Amino acid sequence: MKKFGIYQTSSQEPRDMVEQASNDMEYEVSYRSGGGIAIAALAIASSAPVDGEYKKSDYLKAAEDAFAFLGKNNLKMVNDGKENIVDDYCALTAATELFRATHNPAYKEAADRRAKSLMGRLISNGTYQNYWRADDGTRPFFHASDAGFPVVSLLYYSEIADPDAQREVLDSVRKSLSFELSITKDVANPFGY
């Protein structure tokens, strides 16, 4: 297998890939680099009223197999050997959709763990209150296309969460959005976000 990477860990690696793959079967992917959302999409497809290009059962098997694989191997697939906020919200989305598709309590437990980890990334530092922490330090999370994904994944999860977890999710979402509104007014921002 070859790691497909947009992140390089050494200046000696090729600019666009860690190692050139000779066919589509040689790529590896982590939760953060598309695996989590692909699993969620497959789980959703498995719940469609009709089969697609493949049978619904094939979509579900692929989703479950991929989730089990990444559950054991995700750290081997990431560039730095550590999970970050993107892994959390992508794996949370995958686990939530797998639970919806199967009602298997193992996926609910996985979603509960990821939601707890994600909510644990909402921190304060100095005058900045309740921002998302990207890594295991205090680096703020900023992503041009995924800025709202932590909130969206938590809101989807809240639909399957137990009542206490729902309250915690909604409190975290409120805090996060309050921070976003306050920081938007705090500095000049021509884009309004």
PDB file of C-alpha atoms in Angstrom:
ATOM      1  CA  MET A   1       0.000   0.000   0.000  1.00  0.00           C
ATOM      2  CA  LYS A   2       1.075   3.557  -0.661  1.00  0.00           C
ATOM      3  CA  LYS A   3       0.233   6.545   1.458  1.00  0.00           C
ATOM      4  CA  PHE A   4      -1.464   9.286  -0.481  1.00  0.00           C
ATOM      5  CA  GLY A   5      -0.386  12.469   1.155  1.00  0.00           C
ATOM      6  CA  ILE A   6      -0.919  16.150   0.833  1.00  0.00           C
ATOM      7  CA  TYR A   7       1.217  16.486   3.956  1.00  0.00           C
ATOM      8  CA  GLN A   8       4.918  15.868   3.655  1.00  0.00           C
ATOM      9  CA  THR A   9       7.061  14.857   6.609  1.00  0.00           C
ATOM     10  CA  SER A  10      10.412  15.228   4.881  1.00  0.00           C
ATOM     11  CA  SER A  11      11.830  17.413   2.151  1.00  0.00           C
ATOM     12  CA  GLN A  12      12.974  14.275   0.304  1.00  0.00           C
ATOM     13  CA  GLU A  13       9.433  13.088  -0.419  1.00  0.00           C
ATOM     14  CA  PRO A  14       7.761  13.842  -3.746  1.00  0.00           C
ATOM     15  CA  ARG A  15       5.721  17.055  -3.785  1.00  0.00           C
ATOM     16  CA  ASP A  16       2.334  15.430  -4.351  1.00  0.00           C
ATOM     17  CA  MET A  17       2.618  11.913  -2.940  1.00  0.00           C
ATOM     18  CA  VAL A  18       4.552  10.116  -0.277  1.00  0.00           C
ATOM     19  CA  GLU A  19       5.118   7.259  -2.713  1.00  0.00           C
ATOM     20  CA  GLN A  20       3.872   6.850  -6.265  1.00  0.00           C
ATOM     21  CA  ALA A  21       1.095   4.274  -6.529  1.00  0.00           C
ATOM     22  CA  SER A  22       0.722   2.192  -9.659  1.00  0.00           C
ATOM     23  CA  ASN A  23      -3.056   1.639  -9.366  1.00  0.00           C
ATOM     24  CA  ASP A  24      -6.105   2.667  -7.344  1.00  0.00           C
ATOM     25  CA  MET A  25      -5.824  -0.356  -5.036  1.00  0.00           C
ATOM     26  CA  GLU A  26      -2.560   0.932  -3.559  1.00  0.00           C
ATOM     27  CA  TYR A  27      -3.859   4.056  -1.813  1.00  0.00           C
ATOM     28  CA  GLU A  28      -4.321   4.357   1.932  1.00  0.00           C
ATOM     29  CA  VAL A  29      -6.505   6.956   3.585  1.00  0.00           C
ATOM     30  CA  SER A  30      -7.173   8.101   7.166  1.00  0.00           C
ATOM     31  CA  TYR A  31     -10.332   9.449   8.774  1.00  0.00           C
ATOM     32  CA  ARG A  32      -9.115  12.996   8.143  1.00  0.00           C
ATOM     33  CA  SER A  33      -8.113  12.508   4.523  1.00  0.00           C
ATOM     34  CA  GLY A  34     -11.483  11.327   3.273  1.00  0.00           C
ATOM     35  CA  GLY A  35     -11.999   7.986   4.984  1.00  0.00           C
ATOM     36  CA  GLY A  36     -14.434   9.187   7.640  1.00  0.00           C
ATOM     37  CA  ILE A  37     -16.722  11.016   5.262  1.00  0.00           C
ATOM     38  CA  ALA A  38     -16.535   8.182   2.708  1.00  0.00           C
ATOM     39  CA  ILE A  39     -17.643   5.755   5.432  1.00  0.00           C
ATOM     40  CA  ALA A  40     -20.537   8.065   6.330  1.00  0.00           C
ATOM     41  CA  ALA A  41     -21.563   8.339   2.665  1.00  0.00           C
ATOM     42  CA  LEU A  42     -21.488   4.560   2.246  1.00  0.00           C
ATOM     43  CA  ALA A  43     -23.603   4.113   5.384  1.00  0.00           C
ATOM     44  CA  ILE A  44     -26.132   6.636   4.062  1.00  0.00           C
ATOM     45  CA  ALA A  45     -26.184   4.877   0.672  1.00  0.00           C
ATOM     46  CA  SER A  46     -26.867   1.579   2.435  1.00  0.00           C
ATOM     47  CA  SER A  47     -30.053   3.093   3.854  1.00  0.00           C
ATOM     48  CA  ALA A  48     -31.407   4.339   0.523  1.00  0.00           C
ATOM     49  CA  PRO A  49     -34.771   2.920  -0.552  1.00  0.00           C
ATOM     50  CA  VAL A  50     -33.242   1.296  -3.664  1.00  0.00           C
ATOM     51  CA  ASP A  51     -29.900  -0.183  -4.632  1.00  0.00           C
ATOM     52  CA  GLY A  52     -27.397   1.984  -6.463  1.00  0.00           C
ATOM     53  CA  GLU A  53     -24.608   0.812  -8.725  1.00  0.00           C
ATOM     54  CA  TYR A  54     -23.986  -1.797  -6.008  1.00  0.00           C
ATOM     55  CA  LYS A  55     -26.356  -3.472  -3.566  1.00  0.00           C
ATOM     56  CA  LYS A  56     -27.174  -1.621  -0.355  1.00  0.00           C
ATOM     57  CA  SER A  57     -25.624  -4.488   1.586  1.00  0.00           C
ATOM     58  CA  ASP A  58     -22.358  -3.963  -0.328  1.00  0.00           C
ATOM     59  CA  TYR A  59     -22.275  -0.288   0.666  1.00  0.00           C
ATOM     60  CA  LEU A  60     -22.859  -1.191   4.305  1.00  0.00           C
ATOM     61  CA  LYS A  61     -20.201  -3.918   4.296  1.00  0.00           C
ATOM     62  CA  ALA A  62     -17.672  -1.509   2.774  1.00  0.00           C
ATOM     63  CA  ALA A  63     -18.538   1.134   5.388  1.00  0.00           C
ATOM     64  CA  GLU A  64     -18.285  -1.297   8.290  1.00  0.00           C
ATOM     65  CA  ASP A  65     -15.056  -2.856   7.023  1.00  0.00           C
ATOM     66  CA  ALA A  66     -13.456   0.555   6.497  1.00  0.00           C
ATOM     67  CA  PHE A  67     -14.562   1.766   9.939  1.00  0.00           C
ATOM     68  CA  ALA A  68     -13.124  -1.351  11.596  1.00  0.00           C
ATOM     69  CA  PHE A  69      -9.879  -0.966   9.645  1.00  0.00           C
ATOM     70  CA  LEU A  70      -9.442   2.709  10.520  1.00  0.00           C
ATOM     71  CA  GLY A  71     -10.383   2.015  14.123  1.00  0.00           C
ATOM     72  CA  LYS A  72      -7.256  -0.138  14.317  1.00  0.00           C
ATOM     73  CA  ASN A  73      -4.993   1.631  11.823  1.00  0.00           C
ATOM     74  CA  ASN A  74      -5.848   5.335  11.599  1.00  0.00           C
ATOM     75  CA  LEU A  75      -2.682   6.422  13.414  1.00  0.00           C
ATOM     76  CA  LYS A  76      -0.605   4.612  10.787  1.00  0.00           C
ATOM     77  CA  MET A  77      -2.369   6.577   8.047  1.00  0.00           C
ATOM     78  CA  VAL A  78      -1.851  10.116   9.351  1.00  0.00           C
ATOM     79  CA  ASN A  79       1.216  12.151   8.549  1.00  0.00           C
ATOM     80  CA  ASP A  80       2.241  12.888  12.129  1.00  0.00           C
ATOM     81  CA  GLY A  81       1.100   9.744  13.937  1.00  0.00           C
ATOM     82  CA  LYS A  82      -1.383  11.725  16.061  1.00  0.00           C
ATOM     83  CA  GLU A  83      -5.085  12.312  15.652  1.00  0.00           C
ATOM     84  CA  ASN A  84      -6.385  15.856  15.512  1.00  0.00           C
ATOM     85  CA  ILE A  85      -9.739  17.616  15.404  1.00  0.00           C
ATOM     86  CA  VAL A  86     -10.340  16.622  11.773  1.00  0.00           C
ATOM     87  CA  ASP A  87     -10.016  12.939  12.689  1.00  0.00           C
ATOM     88  CA  ASP A  88     -12.506  13.508  15.517  1.00  0.00           C
ATOM     89  CA  TYR A  89     -15.261  15.121  13.473  1.00  0.00           C
ATOM     90  CA  CYS A  90     -14.792  12.817  10.477  1.00  0.00           C
ATOM     91  CA  ALA A  91     -14.836   9.673  12.651  1.00  0.00           C
ATOM     92  CA  LEU A  92     -17.812  11.073  14.597  1.00  0.00           C
ATOM     93  CA  THR A  93     -19.730  11.563  11.354  1.00  0.00           C
ATOM     94  CA  ALA A  94     -18.848   8.019  10.228  1.00  0.00           C
ATOM     95  CA  ALA A  95     -19.886   6.443  13.548  1.00  0.00           C
ATOM     96  CA  THR A  96     -23.122   8.450  13.665  1.00  0.00           C
ATOM     97  CA  GLU A  97     -24.158   7.372  10.174  1.00  0.00           C
ATOM     98  CA  LEU A  98     -23.186   3.748  10.808  1.00  0.00           C
ATOM     99  CA  PHE A  99     -25.318   3.730  13.952  1.00  0.00           C
ATOM    100  CA  ARG A 100     -28.250   5.202  12.035  1.00  0.00           C
ATOM    101  CA  ALA A 101     -27.870   2.541   9.347  1.00  0.00           C
ATOM    102  CA  THR A 102     -27.402  -0.460  11.648  1.00  0.00           C
ATOM    103  CA  HIS A 103     -28.555   0.448  15.174  1.00  0.00           C
ATOM    104  CA  ASN A 104     -25.457  -1.448  16.330  1.00  0.00           C
ATOM    105  CA  PRO A 105     -24.577  -0.156  19.822  1.00  0.00           C
ATOM    106  CA  ALA A 106     -20.847  -0.423  19.032  1.00  0.00           C
ATOM    107  CA  TYR A 107     -21.229   2.483  16.582  1.00  0.00           C
ATOM    108  CA  LYS A 108     -23.156   4.512  19.165  1.00  0.00           C
ATOM    109  CA  GLU A 109     -20.334   3.915  21.652  1.00  0.00           C
ATOM    110  CA  ALA A 110     -17.774   4.987  19.037  1.00  0.00           C
ATOM    111  CA  ALA A 111     -19.822   8.120  18.317  1.00  0.00           C
ATOM    112  CA  ASP A 112     -20.085   8.869  22.049  1.00  0.00           C
ATOM    113  CA  ARG A 113     -16.283   8.615  22.421  1.00  0.00           C
ATOM    114  CA  ARG A 114     -15.602  10.817  19.398  1.00  0.00           C
ATOM    115  CA  ALA A 115     -18.152  13.417  20.477  1.00  0.00           C
ATOM    116  CA  LYS A 116     -16.562  13.563  23.931  1.00  0.00           C
ATOM    117  CA  SER A 117     -13.103  13.936  22.384  1.00  0.00           C
ATOM    118  CA  LEU A 118     -14.329  16.635  20.011  1.00  0.00           C
ATOM    119  CA  MET A 119     -16.082  18.591  22.763  1.00  0.00           C
ATOM    120  CA  GLY A 120     -12.878  18.331  24.797  1.00  0.00           C
ATOM    121  CA  ARG A 121     -11.198  20.369  22.075  1.00  0.00           C
ATOM    122  CA  LEU A 122     -13.321  23.425  22.889  1.00  0.00           C
ATOM    123  CA  ILE A 123     -10.901  25.448  25.024  1.00  0.00           C
ATOM    124  CA  SER A 124     -10.117  28.932  26.256  1.00  0.00           C
ATOM    125  CA  ASN A 125      -6.760  30.668  26.300  1.00  0.00           C
ATOM    126  CA  GLY A 126      -6.252  34.170  27.629  1.00  0.00           C
ATOM    127  CA  THR A 127      -8.975  36.468  26.361  1.00  0.00           C
ATOM    128  CA  TYR A 128     -10.193  33.944  23.785  1.00  0.00           C
ATOM    129  CA  GLN A 129     -12.994  31.806  25.168  1.00  0.00           C
ATOM    130  CA  ASN A 130     -14.385  28.586  23.679  1.00  0.00           C
ATOM    131  CA  TYR A 131     -12.502  28.109  20.437  1.00  0.00           C
ATOM    132  CA  TRP A 132     -11.737  24.782  18.796  1.00  0.00           C
ATOM    133  CA  ARG A 133      -8.269  23.384  19.495  1.00  0.00           C
ATOM    134  CA  ALA A 134      -6.819  21.682  16.418  1.00  0.00           C
ATOM    135  CA  ASP A 135      -4.155  19.519  18.025  1.00  0.00           C
ATOM    136  CA  ASP A 136      -3.032  18.367  21.458  1.00  0.00           C
ATOM    137  CA  GLY A 137      -1.748  21.852  22.281  1.00  0.00           C
ATOM    138  CA  THR A 138      -3.541  25.190  22.039  1.00  0.00           C
ATOM    139  CA  ARG A 139      -3.349  25.790  18.268  1.00  0.00           C
ATOM    140  CA  PRO A 140      -6.709  27.160  17.109  1.00  0.00           C
ATOM    141  CA  PHE A 141      -8.581  25.191  14.476  1.00  0.00           C
ATOM    142  CA  PHE A 142      -9.010  27.026  11.214  1.00  0.00           C
ATOM    143  CA  HIS A 143      -9.993  25.360   7.978  1.00  0.00           C
ATOM    144  CA  ALA A 144     -11.151  27.256   4.927  1.00  0.00           C
ATOM    145  CA  SER A 145     -13.763  24.696   3.875  1.00  0.00           C
ATOM    146  CA  ASP A 146     -14.431  22.769   7.103  1.00  0.00           C
ATOM    147  CA  ALA A 147     -14.774  25.593   9.644  1.00  0.00           C
ATOM    148  CA  GLY A 148     -18.306  24.563  10.625  1.00  0.00           C
ATOM    149  CA  PHE A 149     -17.743  20.809  10.527  1.00  0.00           C
ATOM    150  CA  PRO A 150     -17.155  20.359  14.287  1.00  0.00           C
ATOM    151  CA  VAL A 151     -20.546  21.956  14.985  1.00  0.00           C
ATOM    152  CA  VAL A 152     -22.345  20.120  12.175  1.00  0.00           C
ATOM    153  CA  SER A 153     -20.969  16.721  13.214  1.00  0.00           C
ATOM    154  CA  LEU A 154     -22.007  17.350  16.820  1.00  0.00           C
ATOM    155  CA  LEU A 155     -25.508  18.413  15.802  1.00  0.00           C
ATOM    156  CA  TYR A 156     -25.968  15.253  13.710  1.00  0.00           C
ATOM    157  CA  TYR A 157     -24.652  13.201  16.604  1.00  0.00           C
ATOM    158  CA  SER A 158     -27.059  14.917  19.030  1.00  0.00           C
ATOM    159  CA  GLU A 159     -29.943  13.200  17.220  1.00  0.00           C
ATOM    160  CA  ILE A 160     -28.688   9.788  18.422  1.00  0.00           C
ATOM    161  CA  ALA A 161     -27.168  10.930  21.722  1.00  0.00           C
ATOM    162  CA  ASP A 162     -28.560  10.256  25.173  1.00  0.00           C
ATOM    163  CA  PRO A 163     -30.288  13.246  26.846  1.00  0.00           C
ATOM    164  CA  ASP A 164     -27.269  14.216  28.988  1.00  0.00           C
ATOM    165  CA  ALA A 165     -24.971  14.094  25.964  1.00  0.00           C
ATOM    166  CA  GLN A 166     -27.488  16.124  23.945  1.00  0.00           C
ATOM    167  CA  ARG A 167     -27.370  18.878  26.557  1.00  0.00           C
ATOM    168  CA  GLU A 168     -23.567  18.825  26.543  1.00  0.00           C
ATOM    169  CA  VAL A 169     -23.504  18.970  22.731  1.00  0.00           C
ATOM    170  CA  LEU A 170     -25.905  21.893  22.572  1.00  0.00           C
ATOM    171  CA  ASP A 171     -23.914  23.745  25.234  1.00  0.00           C
ATOM    172  CA  SER A 172     -20.689  23.170  23.267  1.00  0.00           C
ATOM    173  CA  VAL A 173     -22.327  24.316  20.032  1.00  0.00           C
ATOM    174  CA  ARG A 174     -23.656  27.451  21.737  1.00  0.00           C
ATOM    175  CA  LYS A 175     -20.215  28.250  23.154  1.00  0.00           C
ATOM    176  CA  SER A 176     -18.505  27.648  19.812  1.00  0.00           C
ATOM    177  CA  LEU A 177     -20.917  29.810  17.861  1.00  0.00           C
ATOM    178  CA  SER A 178     -20.736  32.556  20.497  1.00  0.00           C
ATOM    179  CA  PHE A 179     -16.959  32.570  20.072  1.00  0.00           C
ATOM    180  CA  GLU A 180     -17.266  32.769  16.283  1.00  0.00           C
ATOM    181  CA  LEU A 181     -19.641  35.725  16.551  1.00  0.00           C
ATOM    182  CA  SER A 182     -17.447  37.527  19.078  1.00  0.00           C
ATOM    183  CA  ILE A 183     -14.209  37.035  17.132  1.00  0.00           C
ATOM    184  CA  THR A 184     -15.909  38.200  13.948  1.00  0.00           C
ATOM    185  CA  LYS A 185     -16.665  41.517  15.639  1.00  0.00           C
ATOM    186  CA  ASP A 186     -13.281  41.650  17.391  1.00  0.00           C
ATOM    187  CA  VAL A 187     -11.109  42.148  14.302  1.00  0.00           C
ATOM    188  CA  ALA A 188     -11.574  43.657  10.865  1.00  0.00           C
ATOM    189  CA  ASN A 189     -12.992  40.892   8.688  1.00  0.00           C
ATOM    190  CA  PRO A 190     -14.179  41.862   5.210  1.00  0.00           C
ATOM    191  CA  PHE A 191     -15.597  38.373   4.660  1.00  0.00           C
ATOM    192  CA  GLY A 192     -17.942  38.484   7.655  1.00  0.00           C
ATOM    193  CA  TYR A 193     -16.965  35.157   9.168  1.00  0.00           C
TER     194      TYR A 193
END
